[in-house]
Amino acid sequence: VLIKVINPNTTESMTATIETWARAVIGPGTRLEAVTPPMGPSAIESHYDEALSVPGLLAEIIDGEADGVDGYVIACFGDPGLDAARELARGPVAGIAQAAMHAASFLGRGFSIITTGSRAVGHAWDLADRYGMRRACRGISACDIGVLELESSPDALPRIVDECRQALRRDRSDVIVLGCAGMADLVAPIREQLGVPVVDGVSAATVFVQSLVTMGLVTGAAGEFARPVEQVYTGLLQEFGTERPPP
Amino acid sequence: VLIKVINPNTTESMTATIETWARAVIGPGTRLEAVTPPMGPSAIESHYDEALSVPGLLAEIIDGEADGVDGYVIACFGDPGLDAARELARGPVAGIAQAAMHAASFLGRGFSIITTGSRAVGHAWDLADRYGMRRACRGISACDIGVLELESSPDALPRIVDECRQALRRDRSDVIVLGCAGMADLVAPIREQLGVPVVDGVSAATVFVQSLVTMGLVTGAAGEFARPVEQVYTGLLQEFGTERPPP
Amino acid sequence: VLIKVINPNTTESMTATIETWARAVIGPGTRLEAVTPPMGPSAIESHYDEALSVPGLLAEIIDGEADGVDGYVIACFGDPGLDAARELARGPVAGIAQAAMHAASFLGRGFSIITTGSRAVGHAWDLADRYGMRRACRGISACDIGVLELESSPDALPRIVDECRQALRRDRSDVIVLGCAGMADLVAPIREQLGVPVVDGVSAATVFVQSLVTMGLVTGAAGEFARPVEQVYTGLLQEFGTERPPP
Amino acid sequence: VLIKVINPNTTESMTATIETWARAVIGPGTRLEAVTPPMGPSAIESHYDEALSVPGLLAEIIDGEADGVDGYVIACFGDPGLDAARELARGPVAGIAQAAMHAASFLGRGFSIITTGSRAVGHAWDLADRYGMRRACRGISACDIGVLELESSPDALPRIVDECRQALRRDRSDVIVLGCAGMADLVAPIREQLGVPVVDGVSAATVFVQSLVTMGLVTGAAGEFARPVEQVYTGLLQEFGTERPPP
Amino acid sequence: VLIKVINPNTTESMTATIETWARAVIGPGTRLEAVTPPMGPSAIESHYDEALSVPGLLAEIIDGEADGVDGYVIACFGDPGLDAARELARGPVAGIAQAAMHAASFLGRGFSIITTGSRAVGHAWDLADRYGMRRACRGISACDIGVLELESSPDALPRIVDECRQALRRDRSDVIVLGCAGMADLVAPIREQLGVPVVDGVSAATVFVQSLVTMGLVTGAAGEFARPVEQVYTGLLQEFGTERPPP
Amino acid sequence: VLIKVINPNTTESMTATIETWARAVIGPGTRLEAVTPPMGPSAIESHYDEALSVPGLLAEIIDGEADGVDGYVIACFGDPGLDAARELARGPVAGIAQAAMHAASFLGRGFSIITTGSRAVGHAWDLADRYGMRRACRGISACDIGVLELESSPDALPRIVDECRQALRRDRSDVIVLGCAGMADLVAPIREQLGVPVVDGVSAATVFVQSLVTMGLVTGAAGEFARPVEQVYTGLLQEFGTERPPP
């Protein structure tokens, strides 16, 4: 089983963190590749960044198909490009928001999501709706720490733990979901300090994709997620068109 | 990792089938135990049967906790006793309807469920609502074959394939979900004949529970799913009370 | 008209309270029987207790059918075993949560539910969803008093009144619903102190079942709620099987 | 207990039918008054008719309050003026669509509504949404017979029975709800021919209002449904204003 | 293009305000007529007032059809009589609540509505549901100022600005919607003080109706919104019947 | 008022058609610019195409802001890049699916959408959900004609008319919505042949944006839709980063 984990932003150190946590949960028969795309934003902190992370992500999926990848993880909590990725990939594709919410829904009746920036809250609710999690998701709140600050800022942990504590009480939740690919280091300390299950999306998406591949399941390609038809692409994006047809 | 798969009905041959398919998907580090409960109905074909399958199921969970089980699968598509089981179990618990619907939601935008009897359809919709899958679940239909007939009846397969074919067209679905623990043998033939992903809940629940355990995730026990308080039980069910306290 | 009110827990004094309040609302042509089941938990304070209250409840329905009962009330706010009871009963069956929420919805646009323990809140929301009351139900909160303490604790009333007052303001509700079968004594004092309608589920379910019977209405048994098919039962629950077939 | 049943249209023969069926279900201690309003349309077959039935209906409620009425039934399946009526009435008010849908929801998981004209279907769905019955209501279809034809047309019954039969199969429903105040005569024949419970809203609303009154429940008047503030009314509707203040 | 703006209450000064703001947004080719109906309440502050504003409103639509009006605005935030008006009008009809909510949904993901009286809040939520805006509408709160006080009260503005400020923070909204036809004067000061878009329904409904007429769009009259069938009307409302048939 | 209409695909002839229809509905004081983006796919017929149309679209918005554009139309029925565009644009931005659905909701209770290809149906439902139109949208069906075939294929019109006729009957809809930017030529013939209102999204979005600008409304930029923070962009997309900061 070969799983490709794609960090949709272009910051290598974040890819390294993501890889560490993805690698920590895979089984002995699974090979894992974590990549930084060849184009796009250094961090995803707006709808603009998210939209512009998709071409690089799709380029990685096109490469992955040529390399025989069995399943993909999109390692950004906005799940950018998920539908487009499913058209390209033969195997299953999971976003980390999707996987984290689904995992949390197995552990209790309600969960709270803690995101980095407050402007991500609206989009996270949008995803909760799309995945049928509006009811299970009892609250989404932000600790207002930049994506790239998470690693360097000394008081990031106490602020996030405090936000989680408040969220548990306010939302009466059973579970915490971490709303950013760069937060996996925080799972253990939050769990220890608050005594509740804490879900990291990178781990969840990686094991779920591994699970789907193990079951022999692929993306359903008979209708909406069939391979894209050929199309001429022009300008900067010319290479995404017929000169480099989707597999 | 020790996973206990509980067949909530008392038919040993069905437990054997369930065990086969659960065992087929676990990783090398996972031990699996499949059990038939000490009391209850020979098959679950009504709300009455389902309600009365729960005491036997809970007895198995109580035993499992004493044995150090890390996670549980409830192997009946009605997901009987799921909330009660979560109060008893330290580790995660998954129902096969829940796991199958979640797995299918990773493979496309819509799925169709094929159940055995038509009187199970209403309950399956209830579960779809509860799990946030009302939108992803585009149809639930029955092939009207008894749970225990599945193994013996020679024309079960063609009838089920035909029902799946109709469901895919009618519901415009990307994926088929098999709505009974005894249908796992049919995954491969249906997939081959119809060319779409086919999800079996026993496999899905087993790998998902294994995934959750691998991530170190347990049931959130701080609120609604805390251990049951002590209570006196009388009559036939006396042993479920303080004489045998939940762990 | 013969109505059977079943207290799903095994505490006789609670059955007596329930009977008093059910008897207070029936018409002159109605006979009422309130019973304590032959097995099960002394109080229902967890999903575990609720699941294990169902066999005793179903035993009472089986007996009731033999006795010509016209309609049933399940007198626990979790509405345990409602679907299974409907398969056994020819006449209508109402749970007290269901009846109380429906009654409240006739009296204003929004109601607040006050339950005993906080771990019942999640399940009460689940029922609100199931009955289509997610919008009318504007809040569910707990006064954190044990089910059996209600009768004995001197400060139960002031604490509950206070919780109701807060709920009315916070939820902007028109009506209070009492979320426990043992709270009917509190209807009058709360109504007097707060000046809003207060709904007790035992009364509501009893008059609604009487109403349905008066209209000649029975449970629809053509599909999902047909009588259970025969099934062999083993172990402790053997008597629920073919040795004692459902009517 | 004094219940006032208001036929919102001005056809006396329909009021008589309504009275017959309302009277058939009340208890010995209940007095019932069925009235035809002093103004408005001869039948309600459009949104226009429904809107213009409300002044007459409200005039009857104002009179009823002066007469000490304990509860009201609005006997038209569009439930016209329900919110306004609740502001005027001290006691409970039920619309027949509301009561019929709630009654049906106690008898199975799904019901089908049969209305007279097809242009009423949209409004009936609107009510189903408003009452939280979108899920329980599995279908609404019309037999395309005029409201006043119901009594005179010889083939009305077979056409309606046929429409009910199709609805049960198509919607997989457990129960039929009759979507017009003038259909109560059809309850018995449809039930006999199709073997399913058939709910008439006039009966249902009458017994439910009687039930609410028996429980001592009134409309919650602390917020949205407080008595209307004084207002000057001009023109044709002048008498609805301060010259004749709401009670 | 001829647009008729109907103030459903009978206060001329409010009609004048409405006219001013409607006139401020129309294009050079549009003629606009703002009218006060010949009957009804001086202000709409209850469901009772709203219901009784409808006959006057419909009389204005009947007149408008005779005058060749191309589209209508119902200038009260409760959108009274909208469905009935659509049956009478050939051209499009918009309520100001409907138009304001739709306009706001183009400007961000969430909006907050500020109404005059708190008893209007429940009805405004009802409209939000009906228009599919339950999710976009993040909060509805009242400044508790009477409809006719808005113009005269000196501290109306600061109180409303303060309520808006709180709503934006509490609801995390992007946009303010003013929940009364008489609030249009407040758009500019609120926008200046709070720096967010502020939507007035009168302006929104007027430009949207103008837009629909420009596109050649009319009310769909093939089904539910066909012209009302003839009906005899009696009493005060006699003139609404066959003596004066709807066009 | 300056409105910029962006055709997200790179086919100039389609931009010309879009421009014609947008220009047909604007007022005398409005200037309109219709553009083809400098990069991207020749047509949008998959999620892949849609995702890759967004960079070109955003480049046009960045240019538009420099040019003082007052409002934008995204002229593809998938509404690509809408959230990202709102972060960049000071004025309002409307997608044509969004505008068409909102316009249709003013003309009746239910509408049917006719798309070009069947693989667009799932995405259109997704948008209906997002815009709160799940209930008003009664059906989405495809005529299976390629986006670029619409202009050339002689039998496109009869096939689309036929699909619309079926949809109206099957969905019981009041209004038809055309689900592609290239279908505006078909509005008049469909309306004439079927006698129902037919909504074209390009016209609707253009007049609605003009309306919002006329009211002085802008995108709410205080929270989620604030301008994107600075970010380094690399690779092909380097020009979208700090070298060319969003305005």
mmCIF file with all atom_site columns, C-alpha atoms in Angstrom, chain D residues 81-197:
data_model
loop_
_atom_site.group_PDB
_atom_site.id
_atom_site.type_symbol
_atom_site.label_atom_id
_atom_site.label_alt_id
_atom_site.label_comp_id
_atom_site.label_asym_id
_atom_site.label_entity_id
_atom_site.label_seq_id
_atom_site.pdbx_PDB_ins_code
_atom_site.Cartn_x
_atom_site.Cartn_y
_atom_site.Cartn_z
_atom_site.occupancy
_atom_site.B_iso_or_equiv
_atom_site.pdbx_formal_charge
_atom_site.auth_seq_id
_atom_site.auth_comp_id
_atom_site.auth_asym_id
_atom_site.auth_atom_id
_atom_site.pdbx_PDB_model_num
ATOM 1   C CA . GLY D 1 81  ? -54.625 32.347 11.260 1.00 0.00 ? 81  GLY D CA 1
ATOM 2   C CA . LEU D 1 82  ? -53.137 29.961 13.815 1.00 0.00 ? 82  LEU D CA 1
ATOM 3   C CA . ASP D 1 83  ? -50.508 32.361 15.187 1.00 0.00 ? 83  ASP D CA 1
ATOM 4   C CA . ALA D 1 84  ? -52.937 35.288 15.374 1.00 0.00 ? 84  ALA D CA 1
ATOM 5   C CA . ALA D 1 85  ? -55.552 33.100 17.054 1.00 0.00 ? 85  ALA D CA 1
ATOM 6   C CA . ARG D 1 86  ? -53.032 32.116 19.703 1.00 0.00 ? 86  ARG D CA 1
ATOM 7   C CA . GLU D 1 87  ? -52.493 35.747 20.622 1.00 0.00 ? 87  GLU D CA 1
ATOM 8   C CA . LEU D 1 88  ? -56.220 36.195 21.274 1.00 0.00 ? 88  LEU D CA 1
ATOM 9   C CA . ALA D 1 89  ? -57.032 32.904 22.964 1.00 0.00 ? 89  ALA D CA 1
ATOM 10  C CA . ARG D 1 90  ? -56.199 32.186 26.574 1.00 0.00 ? 90  ARG D CA 1
ATOM 11  C CA . GLY D 1 91  ? -56.672 28.436 26.052 1.00 0.00 ? 91  GLY D CA 1
ATOM 12  C CA . PRO D 1 92  ? -54.966 26.209 23.486 1.00 0.00 ? 92  PRO D CA 1
ATOM 13  C CA . VAL D 1 93  ? -55.661 26.475 19.748 1.00 0.00 ? 93  VAL D CA 1
ATOM 14  C CA . ALA D 1 94  ? -55.042 23.665 17.288 1.00 0.00 ? 94  ALA D CA 1
ATOM 15  C CA . GLY D 1 95  ? -55.169 23.600 13.529 1.00 0.00 ? 95  GLY D CA 1
ATOM 16  C CA . ILE D 1 96  ? -56.422 20.396 11.951 1.00 0.00 ? 96  ILE D CA 1
ATOM 17  C CA . ALA D 1 97  ? -53.335 19.939 9.757  1.00 0.00 ? 97  ALA D CA 1
ATOM 18  C CA . GLN D 1 98  ? -51.148 20.301 12.802 1.00 0.00 ? 98  GLN D CA 1
ATOM 19  C CA . ALA D 1 99  ? -53.210 17.896 14.905 1.00 0.00 ? 99  ALA D CA 1
ATOM 20  C CA . ALA D 1 100 ? -53.551 15.333 12.128 1.00 0.00 ? 100 ALA D CA 1
ATOM 21  C CA . MET D 1 101 ? -49.826 15.267 11.399 1.00 0.00 ? 101 MET D CA 1
ATOM 22  C CA . HIS D 1 102 ? -48.976 14.972 15.083 1.00 0.00 ? 102 HIS D CA 1
ATOM 23  C CA . ALA D 1 103 ? -51.527 12.186 15.575 1.00 0.00 ? 103 ALA D CA 1
ATOM 24  C CA . ALA D 1 104 ? -50.189 10.289 12.573 1.00 0.00 ? 104 ALA D CA 1
ATOM 25  C CA . SER D 1 105 ? -46.646 10.552 13.893 1.00 0.00 ? 105 SER D CA 1
ATOM 26  C CA . PHE D 1 106 ? -47.705 8.435  16.906 1.00 0.00 ? 106 PHE D CA 1
ATOM 27  C CA . LEU D 1 107 ? -48.880 5.597  14.683 1.00 0.00 ? 107 LEU D CA 1
ATOM 28  C CA . GLY D 1 108 ? -45.884 4.831  12.524 1.00 0.00 ? 108 GLY D CA 1
ATOM 29  C CA . ARG D 1 109 ? -42.704 6.254  11.062 1.00 0.00 ? 109 ARG D CA 1
ATOM 30  C CA . GLY D 1 110 ? -44.229 7.792  7.951  1.00 0.00 ? 110 GLY D CA 1
ATOM 31  C CA . PHE D 1 111 ? -47.558 9.072  6.702  1.00 0.00 ? 111 PHE D CA 1
ATOM 32  C CA . SER D 1 112 ? -49.007 10.270 3.399  1.00 0.00 ? 112 SER D CA 1
ATOM 33  C CA . ILE D 1 113 ? -51.387 13.213 3.093  1.00 0.00 ? 113 ILE D CA 1
ATOM 34  C CA . ILE D 1 114 ? -54.215 13.191 0.536  1.00 0.00 ? 114 ILE D CA 1
ATOM 35  C CA . THR D 1 115 ? -55.515 16.683 -0.227 1.00 0.00 ? 115 THR D CA 1
ATOM 36  C CA . THR D 1 116 ? -58.421 17.800 -2.363 1.00 0.00 ? 116 THR D CA 1
ATOM 37  C CA . GLY D 1 117 ? -56.837 20.122 -4.916 1.00 0.00 ? 117 GLY D CA 1
ATOM 38  C CA . SER D 1 118 ? -53.300 19.929 -6.245 1.00 0.00 ? 118 SER D CA 1
ATOM 39  C CA . ARG D 1 119 ? -52.635 23.603 -5.588 1.00 0.00 ? 119 ARG D CA 1
ATOM 40  C CA . ALA D 1 120 ? -52.891 22.893 -1.854 1.00 0.00 ? 120 ALA D CA 1
ATOM 41  C CA . VAL D 1 121 ? -49.904 20.551 -1.971 1.00 0.00 ? 121 VAL D CA 1
ATOM 42  C CA . GLY D 1 122 ? -47.255 23.281 -1.701 1.00 0.00 ? 122 GLY D CA 1
ATOM 43  C CA . HIS D 1 123 ? -48.910 24.845 1.307  1.00 0.00 ? 123 HIS D CA 1
ATOM 44  C CA . ALA D 1 124 ? -49.272 21.470 3.025  1.00 0.00 ? 124 ALA D CA 1
ATOM 45  C CA . TRP D 1 125 ? -45.524 20.863 2.625  1.00 0.00 ? 125 TRP D CA 1
ATOM 46  C CA . ASP D 1 126 ? -44.958 24.295 4.118  1.00 0.00 ? 126 ASP D CA 1
ATOM 47  C CA . LEU D 1 127 ? -46.980 23.294 7.168  1.00 0.00 ? 127 LEU D CA 1
ATOM 48  C CA . ALA D 1 128 ? -45.170 19.955 7.416  1.00 0.00 ? 128 ALA D CA 1
ATOM 49  C CA . ASP D 1 129 ? -41.906 21.898 7.559  1.00 0.00 ? 129 ASP D CA 1
ATOM 50  C CA . ARG D 1 130 ? -43.230 24.297 10.115 1.00 0.00 ? 130 ARG D CA 1
ATOM 51  C CA . TYR D 1 131 ? -44.430 21.507 12.391 1.00 0.00 ? 131 TYR D CA 1
ATOM 52  C CA . GLY D 1 132 ? -41.193 19.512 12.097 1.00 0.00 ? 132 GLY D CA 1
ATOM 53  C CA . MET D 1 133 ? -42.896 16.830 10.018 1.00 0.00 ? 133 MET D CA 1
ATOM 54  C CA . ARG D 1 134 ? -40.807 17.021 6.828  1.00 0.00 ? 134 ARG D CA 1
ATOM 55  C CA . ARG D 1 135 ? -39.347 13.584 7.543  1.00 0.00 ? 135 ARG D CA 1
ATOM 56  C CA . ALA D 1 136 ? -42.451 11.845 8.884  1.00 0.00 ? 136 ALA D CA 1
ATOM 57  C CA . CYS D 1 137 ? -44.519 13.184 5.995  1.00 0.00 ? 137 CYS D CA 1
ATOM 58  C CA . ARG D 1 138 ? -43.421 10.974 3.120  1.00 0.00 ? 138 ARG D CA 1
ATOM 59  C CA . GLY D 1 139 ? -45.729 12.302 0.457  1.00 0.00 ? 139 GLY D CA 1
ATOM 60  C CA . ILE D 1 140 ? -48.565 14.710 -0.250 1.00 0.00 ? 140 ILE D CA 1
ATOM 61  C CA . SER D 1 141 ? -50.800 14.122 -3.228 1.00 0.00 ? 141 SER D CA 1
ATOM 62  C CA . ALA D 1 142 ? -54.088 15.447 -4.466 1.00 0.00 ? 142 ALA D CA 1
ATOM 63  C CA . CYS D 1 143 ? -57.230 13.672 -5.613 1.00 0.00 ? 143 CYS D CA 1
ATOM 64  C CA . ASP D 1 144 ? -58.284 16.828 -7.499 1.00 0.00 ? 144 ASP D CA 1
ATOM 65  C CA . ILE D 1 145 ? -61.816 17.005 -6.168 1.00 0.00 ? 145 ILE D CA 1
ATOM 66  C CA . GLY D 1 146 ? -63.263 20.361 -5.108 1.00 0.00 ? 146 GLY D CA 1
ATOM 67  C CA . VAL D 1 147 ? -63.836 20.929 -1.394 1.00 0.00 ? 147 VAL D CA 1
ATOM 68  C CA . LEU D 1 148 ? -67.596 21.247 -1.859 1.00 0.00 ? 148 LEU D CA 1
ATOM 69  C CA . GLU D 1 149 ? -67.799 18.364 -4.356 1.00 0.00 ? 149 GLU D CA 1
ATOM 70  C CA . LEU D 1 150 ? -66.688 15.896 -1.700 1.00 0.00 ? 150 LEU D CA 1
ATOM 71  C CA . GLU D 1 151 ? -70.195 15.521 -0.359 1.00 0.00 ? 151 GLU D CA 1
ATOM 72  C CA . SER D 1 152 ? -72.065 15.405 -3.634 1.00 0.00 ? 152 SER D CA 1
ATOM 73  C CA . SER D 1 153 ? -69.824 13.604 -6.104 1.00 0.00 ? 153 SER D CA 1
ATOM 74  C CA . PRO D 1 154 ? -70.649 9.876  -6.345 1.00 0.00 ? 154 PRO D CA 1
ATOM 75  C CA . ASP D 1 155 ? -67.199 8.789  -7.491 1.00 0.00 ? 155 ASP D CA 1
ATOM 76  C CA . ALA D 1 156 ? -65.298 10.855 -4.905 1.00 0.00 ? 156 ALA D CA 1
ATOM 77  C CA . LEU D 1 157 ? -64.774 7.855  -2.619 1.00 0.00 ? 157 LEU D CA 1
ATOM 78  C CA . PRO D 1 158 ? -63.326 5.427  -5.174 1.00 0.00 ? 158 PRO D CA 1
ATOM 79  C CA . ARG D 1 159 ? -61.004 8.117  -6.542 1.00 0.00 ? 159 ARG D CA 1
ATOM 80  C CA . ILE D 1 160 ? -59.751 8.995  -3.092 1.00 0.00 ? 160 ILE D CA 1
ATOM 81  C CA . VAL D 1 161 ? -59.312 5.360  -2.084 1.00 0.00 ? 161 VAL D CA 1
ATOM 82  C CA . ASP D 1 162 ? -57.324 4.812  -5.243 1.00 0.00 ? 162 ASP D CA 1
ATOM 83  C CA . GLU D 1 163 ? -55.126 7.818  -4.584 1.00 0.00 ? 163 GLU D CA 1
ATOM 84  C CA . CYS D 1 164 ? -54.527 6.568  -1.012 1.00 0.00 ? 164 CYS D CA 1
ATOM 85  C CA . ARG D 1 165 ? -53.590 3.108  -2.264 1.00 0.00 ? 165 ARG D CA 1
ATOM 86  C CA . GLN D 1 166 ? -51.030 4.560  -4.663 1.00 0.00 ? 166 GLN D CA 1
ATOM 87  C CA . ALA D 1 167 ? -49.657 6.874  -1.979 1.00 0.00 ? 167 ALA D CA 1
ATOM 88  C CA . LEU D 1 168 ? -49.125 4.029  0.492  1.00 0.00 ? 168 LEU D CA 1
ATOM 89  C CA . ARG D 1 169 ? -47.146 2.052  -2.049 1.00 0.00 ? 169 ARG D CA 1
ATOM 90  C CA . ARG D 1 170 ? -45.185 4.967  -3.490 1.00 0.00 ? 170 ARG D CA 1
ATOM 91  C CA . ASP D 1 171 ? -44.348 6.603  -0.155 1.00 0.00 ? 171 ASP D CA 1
ATOM 92  C CA . ARG D 1 172 ? -44.013 3.337  1.841  1.00 0.00 ? 172 ARG D CA 1
ATOM 93  C CA . SER D 1 173 ? -46.179 4.983  4.506  1.00 0.00 ? 173 SER D CA 1
ATOM 94  C CA . ASP D 1 174 ? -47.760 3.468  7.594  1.00 0.00 ? 174 ASP D CA 1
ATOM 95  C CA . VAL D 1 175 ? -50.669 5.914  7.886  1.00 0.00 ? 175 VAL D CA 1
ATOM 96  C CA . ILE D 1 176 ? -53.006 8.049  5.720  1.00 0.00 ? 176 ILE D CA 1
ATOM 97  C CA . VAL D 1 177 ? -53.818 11.640 6.716  1.00 0.00 ? 177 VAL D CA 1
ATOM 98  C CA . LEU D 1 178 ? -56.873 13.237 5.125  1.00 0.00 ? 178 LEU D CA 1
ATOM 99  C CA . GLY D 1 179 ? -56.000 16.755 4.015  1.00 0.00 ? 179 GLY D CA 1
ATOM 100 C CA . CYS D 1 180 ? -59.359 18.533 4.223  1.00 0.00 ? 180 CYS D CA 1
ATOM 101 C CA . ALA D 1 181 ? -61.889 19.281 6.954  1.00 0.00 ? 181 ALA D CA 1
ATOM 102 C CA . GLY D 1 182 ? -64.662 17.868 4.781  1.00 0.00 ? 182 GLY D CA 1
ATOM 103 C CA . MET D 1 183 ? -63.228 14.371 4.396  1.00 0.00 ? 183 MET D CA 1
ATOM 104 C CA . ALA D 1 184 ? -64.064 12.880 7.786  1.00 0.00 ? 184 ALA D CA 1
ATOM 105 C CA . ASP D 1 185 ? -66.874 10.734 6.348  1.00 0.00 ? 185 ASP D CA 1
ATOM 106 C CA . LEU D 1 186 ? -64.211 8.886  4.393  1.00 0.00 ? 186 LEU D CA 1
ATOM 107 C CA . VAL D 1 187 ? -62.176 7.665  7.361  1.00 0.00 ? 187 VAL D CA 1
ATOM 108 C CA . ALA D 1 188 ? -64.128 4.451  7.885  1.00 0.00 ? 188 ALA D CA 1
ATOM 109 C CA . PRO D 1 189 ? -64.424 3.340  4.245  1.00 0.00 ? 189 PRO D CA 1
ATOM 110 C CA . ILE D 1 190 ? -60.750 4.016  3.485  1.00 0.00 ? 190 ILE D CA 1
ATOM 111 C CA . ARG D 1 191 ? -59.619 2.209  6.613  1.00 0.00 ? 191 ARG D CA 1
ATOM 112 C CA . GLU D 1 192 ? -61.781 -0.758 5.743  1.00 0.00 ? 192 GLU D CA 1
ATOM 113 C CA . GLN D 1 193 ? -60.648 -0.972 2.150  1.00 0.00 ? 193 GLN D CA 1
ATOM 114 C CA . LEU D 1 194 ? -56.935 -0.398 2.746  1.00 0.00 ? 194 LEU D CA 1
ATOM 115 C CA . GLY D 1 195 ? -56.372 -1.740 6.267  1.00 0.00 ? 195 GLY D CA 1
ATOM 116 C CA . VAL D 1 196 ? -54.257 1.160  7.497  1.00 0.00 ? 196 VAL D CA 1
ATOM 117 C CA . PRO D 1 197 ? -54.948 3.842  10.108 1.00 0.00 ? 197 PRO D CA 1
#
